[in-house]
Short mmCIF file of C-alpha atoms and ligand atoms in Angstrom, two decimals:
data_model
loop_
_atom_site.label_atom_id
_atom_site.label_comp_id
_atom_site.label_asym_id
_atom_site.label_seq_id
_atom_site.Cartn_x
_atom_site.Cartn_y
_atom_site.Cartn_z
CA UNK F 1 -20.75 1.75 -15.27
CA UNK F 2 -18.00 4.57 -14.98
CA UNK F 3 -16.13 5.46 -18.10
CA UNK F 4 -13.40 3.76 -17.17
CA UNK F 5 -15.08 0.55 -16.45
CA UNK F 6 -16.34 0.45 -20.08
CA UNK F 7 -13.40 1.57 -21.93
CA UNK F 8 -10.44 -0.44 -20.30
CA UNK F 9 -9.68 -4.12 -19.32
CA UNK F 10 -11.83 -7.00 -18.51
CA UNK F 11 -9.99 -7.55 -15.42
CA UNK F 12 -10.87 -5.51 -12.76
CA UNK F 13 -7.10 -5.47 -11.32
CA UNK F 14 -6.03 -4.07 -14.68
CA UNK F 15 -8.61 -1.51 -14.70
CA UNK F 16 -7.62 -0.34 -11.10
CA UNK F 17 -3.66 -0.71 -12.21
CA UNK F 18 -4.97 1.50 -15.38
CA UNK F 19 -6.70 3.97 -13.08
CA UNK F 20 -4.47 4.29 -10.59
CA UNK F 21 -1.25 5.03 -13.13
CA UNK F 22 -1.02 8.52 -12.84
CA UNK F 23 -1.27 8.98 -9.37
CA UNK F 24 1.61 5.98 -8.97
CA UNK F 25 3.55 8.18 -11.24
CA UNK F 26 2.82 11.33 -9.69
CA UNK F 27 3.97 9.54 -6.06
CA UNK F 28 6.85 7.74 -7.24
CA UNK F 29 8.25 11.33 -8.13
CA UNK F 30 6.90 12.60 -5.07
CA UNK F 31 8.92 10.18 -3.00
CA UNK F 32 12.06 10.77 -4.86
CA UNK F 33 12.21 14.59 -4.54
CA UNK F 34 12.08 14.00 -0.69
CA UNK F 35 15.61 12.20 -1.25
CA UNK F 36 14.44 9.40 1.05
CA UNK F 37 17.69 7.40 -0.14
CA UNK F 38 20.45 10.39 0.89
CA UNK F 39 20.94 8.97 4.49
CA UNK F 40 18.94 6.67 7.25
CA UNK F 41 17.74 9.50 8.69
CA UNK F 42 15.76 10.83 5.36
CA UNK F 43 14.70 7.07 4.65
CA UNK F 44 13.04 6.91 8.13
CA UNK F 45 10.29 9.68 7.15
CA UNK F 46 9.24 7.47 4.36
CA UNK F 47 8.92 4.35 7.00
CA UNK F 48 6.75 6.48 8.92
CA UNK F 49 4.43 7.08 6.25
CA UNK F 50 4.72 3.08 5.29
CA UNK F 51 3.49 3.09 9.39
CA UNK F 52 0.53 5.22 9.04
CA UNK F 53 -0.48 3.82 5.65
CA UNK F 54 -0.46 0.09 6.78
CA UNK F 55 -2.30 1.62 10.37
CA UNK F 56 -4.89 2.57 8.59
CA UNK F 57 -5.44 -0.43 6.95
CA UNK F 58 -4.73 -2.45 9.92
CA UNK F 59 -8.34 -3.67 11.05
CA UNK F 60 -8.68 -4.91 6.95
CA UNK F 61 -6.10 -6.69 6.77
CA UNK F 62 -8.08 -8.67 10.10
CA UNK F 63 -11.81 -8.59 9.25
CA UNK F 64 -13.14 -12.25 9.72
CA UNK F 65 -15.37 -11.56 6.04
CA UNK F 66 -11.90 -10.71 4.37
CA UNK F 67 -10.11 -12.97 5.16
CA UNK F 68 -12.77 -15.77 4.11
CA UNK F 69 -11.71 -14.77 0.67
CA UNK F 70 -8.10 -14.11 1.27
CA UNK F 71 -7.01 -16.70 4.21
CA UNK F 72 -3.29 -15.11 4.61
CA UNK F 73 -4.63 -11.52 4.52
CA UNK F 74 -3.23 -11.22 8.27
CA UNK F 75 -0.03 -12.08 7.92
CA UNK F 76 0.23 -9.54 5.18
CA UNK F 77 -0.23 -6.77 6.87
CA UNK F 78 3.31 -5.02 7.61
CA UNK F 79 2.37 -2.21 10.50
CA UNK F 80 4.28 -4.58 12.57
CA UNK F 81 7.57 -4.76 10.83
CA UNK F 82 7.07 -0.64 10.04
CA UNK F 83 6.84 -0.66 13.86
CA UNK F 84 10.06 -2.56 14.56
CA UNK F 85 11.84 -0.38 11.50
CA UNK F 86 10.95 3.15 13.18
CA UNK F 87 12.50 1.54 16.30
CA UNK F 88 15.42 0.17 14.64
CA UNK F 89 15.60 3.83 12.78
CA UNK F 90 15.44 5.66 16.47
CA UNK F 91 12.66 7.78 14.95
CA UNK F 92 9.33 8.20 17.01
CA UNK F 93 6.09 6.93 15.53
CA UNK F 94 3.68 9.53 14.38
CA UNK F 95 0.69 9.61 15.51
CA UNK F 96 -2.12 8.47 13.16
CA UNK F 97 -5.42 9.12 12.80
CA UNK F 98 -8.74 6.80 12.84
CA UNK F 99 -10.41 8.11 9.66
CA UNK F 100 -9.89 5.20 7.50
CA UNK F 101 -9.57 2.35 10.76
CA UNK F 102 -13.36 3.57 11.16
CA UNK F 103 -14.82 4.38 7.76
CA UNK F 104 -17.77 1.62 6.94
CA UNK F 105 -16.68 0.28 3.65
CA UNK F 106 -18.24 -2.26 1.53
CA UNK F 107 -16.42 -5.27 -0.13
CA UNK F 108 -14.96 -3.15 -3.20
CA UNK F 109 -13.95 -0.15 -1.54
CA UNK F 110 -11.94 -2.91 1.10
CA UNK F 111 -10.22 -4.82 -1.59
CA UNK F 112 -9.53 -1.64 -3.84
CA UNK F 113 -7.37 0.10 -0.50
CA UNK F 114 -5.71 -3.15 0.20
CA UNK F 115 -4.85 -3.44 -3.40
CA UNK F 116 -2.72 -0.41 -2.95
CA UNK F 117 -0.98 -1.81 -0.34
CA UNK F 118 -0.49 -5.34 -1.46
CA UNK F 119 0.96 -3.35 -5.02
CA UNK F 120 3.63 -1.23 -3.66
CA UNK F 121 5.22 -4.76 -2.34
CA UNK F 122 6.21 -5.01 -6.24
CA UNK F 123 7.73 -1.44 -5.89
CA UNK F 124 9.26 -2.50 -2.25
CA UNK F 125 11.76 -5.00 -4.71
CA UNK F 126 13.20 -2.09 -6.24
CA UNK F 127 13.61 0.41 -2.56
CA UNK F 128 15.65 -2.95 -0.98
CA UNK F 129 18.31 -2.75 -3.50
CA UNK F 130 19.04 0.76 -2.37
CA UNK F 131 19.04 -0.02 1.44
CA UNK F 132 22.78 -1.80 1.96
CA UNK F 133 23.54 1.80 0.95
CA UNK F 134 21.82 3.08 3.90
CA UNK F 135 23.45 0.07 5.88
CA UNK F 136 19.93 -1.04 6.61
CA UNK F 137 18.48 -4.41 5.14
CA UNK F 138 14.71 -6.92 5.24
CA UNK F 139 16.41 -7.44 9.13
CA UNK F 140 17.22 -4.32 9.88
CA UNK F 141 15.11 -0.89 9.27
CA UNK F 142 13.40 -2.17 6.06
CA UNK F 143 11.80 -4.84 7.22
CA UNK F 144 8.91 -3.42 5.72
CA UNK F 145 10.16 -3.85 2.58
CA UNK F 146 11.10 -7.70 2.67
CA UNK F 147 10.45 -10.39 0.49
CA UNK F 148 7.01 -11.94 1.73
CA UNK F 149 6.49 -15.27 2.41
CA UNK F 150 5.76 -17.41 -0.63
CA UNK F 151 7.53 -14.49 -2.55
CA UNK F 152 6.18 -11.70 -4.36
CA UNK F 153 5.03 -12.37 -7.33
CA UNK F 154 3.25 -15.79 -5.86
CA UNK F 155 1.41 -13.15 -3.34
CA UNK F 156 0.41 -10.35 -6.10
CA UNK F 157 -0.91 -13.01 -8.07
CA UNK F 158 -3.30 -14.89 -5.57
CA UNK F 159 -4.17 -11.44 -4.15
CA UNK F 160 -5.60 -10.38 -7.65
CA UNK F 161 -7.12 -13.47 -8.56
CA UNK F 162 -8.85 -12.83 -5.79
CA UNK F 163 -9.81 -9.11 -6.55
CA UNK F 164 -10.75 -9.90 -10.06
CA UNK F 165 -13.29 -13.05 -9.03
CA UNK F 166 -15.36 -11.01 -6.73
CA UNK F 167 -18.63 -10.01 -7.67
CA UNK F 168 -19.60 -6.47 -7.79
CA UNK F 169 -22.60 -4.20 -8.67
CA UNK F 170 -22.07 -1.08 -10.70
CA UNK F 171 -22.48 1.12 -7.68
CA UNK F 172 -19.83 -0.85 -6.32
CA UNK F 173 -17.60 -1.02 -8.88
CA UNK F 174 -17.79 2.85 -9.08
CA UNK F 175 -16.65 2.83 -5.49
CA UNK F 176 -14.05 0.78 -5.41
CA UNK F 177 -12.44 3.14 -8.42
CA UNK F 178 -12.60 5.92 -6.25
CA UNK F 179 -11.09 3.73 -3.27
CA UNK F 180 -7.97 2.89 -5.27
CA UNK F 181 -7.72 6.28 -6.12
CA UNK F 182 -8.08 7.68 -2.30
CA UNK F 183 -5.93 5.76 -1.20
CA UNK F 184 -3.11 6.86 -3.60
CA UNK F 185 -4.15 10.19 -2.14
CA UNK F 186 -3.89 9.19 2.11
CA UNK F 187 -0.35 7.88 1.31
CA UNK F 188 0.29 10.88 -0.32
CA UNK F 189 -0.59 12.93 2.55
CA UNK F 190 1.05 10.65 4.91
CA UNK F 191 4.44 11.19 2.73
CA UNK F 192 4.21 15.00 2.89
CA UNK F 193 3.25 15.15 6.84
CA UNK F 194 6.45 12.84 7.78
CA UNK F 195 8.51 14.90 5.52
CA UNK F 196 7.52 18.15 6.57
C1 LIG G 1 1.04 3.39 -1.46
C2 LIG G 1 1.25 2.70 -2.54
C3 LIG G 1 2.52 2.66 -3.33
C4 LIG G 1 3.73 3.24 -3.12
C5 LIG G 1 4.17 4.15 -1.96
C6 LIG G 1 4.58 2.86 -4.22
C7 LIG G 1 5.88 3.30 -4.38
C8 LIG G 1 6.68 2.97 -5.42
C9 LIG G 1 7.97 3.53 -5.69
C10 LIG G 1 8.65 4.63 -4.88
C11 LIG G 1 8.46 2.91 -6.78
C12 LIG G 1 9.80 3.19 -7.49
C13 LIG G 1 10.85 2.22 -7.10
C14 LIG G 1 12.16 2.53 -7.82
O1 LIG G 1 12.14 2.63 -9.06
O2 LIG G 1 13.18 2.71 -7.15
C15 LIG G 1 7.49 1.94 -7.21
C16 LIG G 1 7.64 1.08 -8.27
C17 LIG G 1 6.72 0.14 -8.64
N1 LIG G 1 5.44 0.00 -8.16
FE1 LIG G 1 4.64 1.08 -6.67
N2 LIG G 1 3.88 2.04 -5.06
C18 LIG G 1 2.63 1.89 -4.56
C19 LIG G 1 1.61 1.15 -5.11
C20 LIG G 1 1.75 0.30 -6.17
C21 LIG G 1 0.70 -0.47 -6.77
C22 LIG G 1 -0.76 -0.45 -6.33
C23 LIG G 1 1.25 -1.23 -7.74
C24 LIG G 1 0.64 -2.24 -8.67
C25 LIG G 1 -0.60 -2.30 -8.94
C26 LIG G 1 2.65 -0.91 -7.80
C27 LIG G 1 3.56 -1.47 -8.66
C28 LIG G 1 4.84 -1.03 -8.81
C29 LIG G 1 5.79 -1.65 -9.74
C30 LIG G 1 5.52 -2.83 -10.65
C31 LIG G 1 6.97 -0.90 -9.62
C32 LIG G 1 8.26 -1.16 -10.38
C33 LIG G 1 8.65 -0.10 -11.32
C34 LIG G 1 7.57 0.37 -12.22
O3 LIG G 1 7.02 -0.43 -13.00
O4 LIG G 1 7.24 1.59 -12.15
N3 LIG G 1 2.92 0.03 -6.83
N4 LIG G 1 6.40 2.00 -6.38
#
């Protein structure tokens, strides 16, 4: 067992949301000094990171042994509305990389990366508001961002009931720590190469 395993919550979800707090912190400011919000133009470098994010996770969000255990997991996946919001933004999509498409991960490691994803949709709430600002709305270049079917909350919560009923070893455990935490960290670099 890591440290964190022992010290924290019972529920694995909490433990990864417990984990994973600093590095939301740290990107939440990171996204804001890039000003994504001062025109559509700014806002579009942060879609493309959304893109390459939710690429990478892609083939996850379709594995046949996923999706046994979470039977909307397709439909959650949002590289297609990113798609349709770089195209409604006129900005190109960047190219992406197959690092995490092709990494062999076990069951942890999977759920811990599309934890990360499934969580920012509770952050996603708060970046609509700003976006009739922008002139851009869930139909129109933040698609991305829009209200998922069944609603949010509904979808968080079936997602980590999910995440916390699944059995893991130590070893895996361990791994799927890490997992939440690399992830934080691809996004990261995704922000600061669309920005650049
Ligand atoms: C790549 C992953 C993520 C990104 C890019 C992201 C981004 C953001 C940003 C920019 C905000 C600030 C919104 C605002 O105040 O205007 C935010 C808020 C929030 N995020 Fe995330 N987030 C991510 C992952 C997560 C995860 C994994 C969770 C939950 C486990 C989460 C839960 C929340 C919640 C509840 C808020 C609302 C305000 C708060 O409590 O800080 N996010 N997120």
């Amino acid at each position: 067992m890591t440290a964190s395993s022992q010290l924290s919550h019972p529920l694995r979800s909490q433990r990864l949301n417990q984990i994973t707090h600093e590095p939301h912190s740290h990107l939440d400011n990171l996204v804001k000094s890039h000003d994504p919000f001062a025109s559509p133009e700014r806002f579009s470098h942060f879609v493309a990171a959304q893109y390459l994010f939710q690429r990478d996770l892609e083939k996850l969000y379709n594995d046949p042994e996923l999706i046994k255990l979470v039977p909307d997991l397709p439909q959650r996946c949002r590289v297609q509305q990113a798609v349709l919001d770089l195209a409604d933004l006129q900005r190109a999509l960047p190219e992406g990389d197959d690092s995490i498409r092709n990494k062999a991960m076990g069951i942890g490691e999977a759920l811990a990366w599309l934890f990360v994803s499934e969580g920012s949709k509770l952050g996603a709430a708060f970046l609509l508001k700003r976006m009739p600002a922008l002139g851009l709305s869930e139909t129109f270049g933040a698609r991305h961002l829009g209200e998922p079917e069944g609603g949010r909350a509904q979808g968080w919560k079936a997602f980590t009931a999910v995440l916390d009923s699944v059995e893991l070893d130590a070893e895996q455990e361990r791994l799927a720590e890490a997992a939440a935490i690399a992830a934080f960290e691809r996004f990261t670099v995704h922000l600061e190469r669309c920005f650049a």
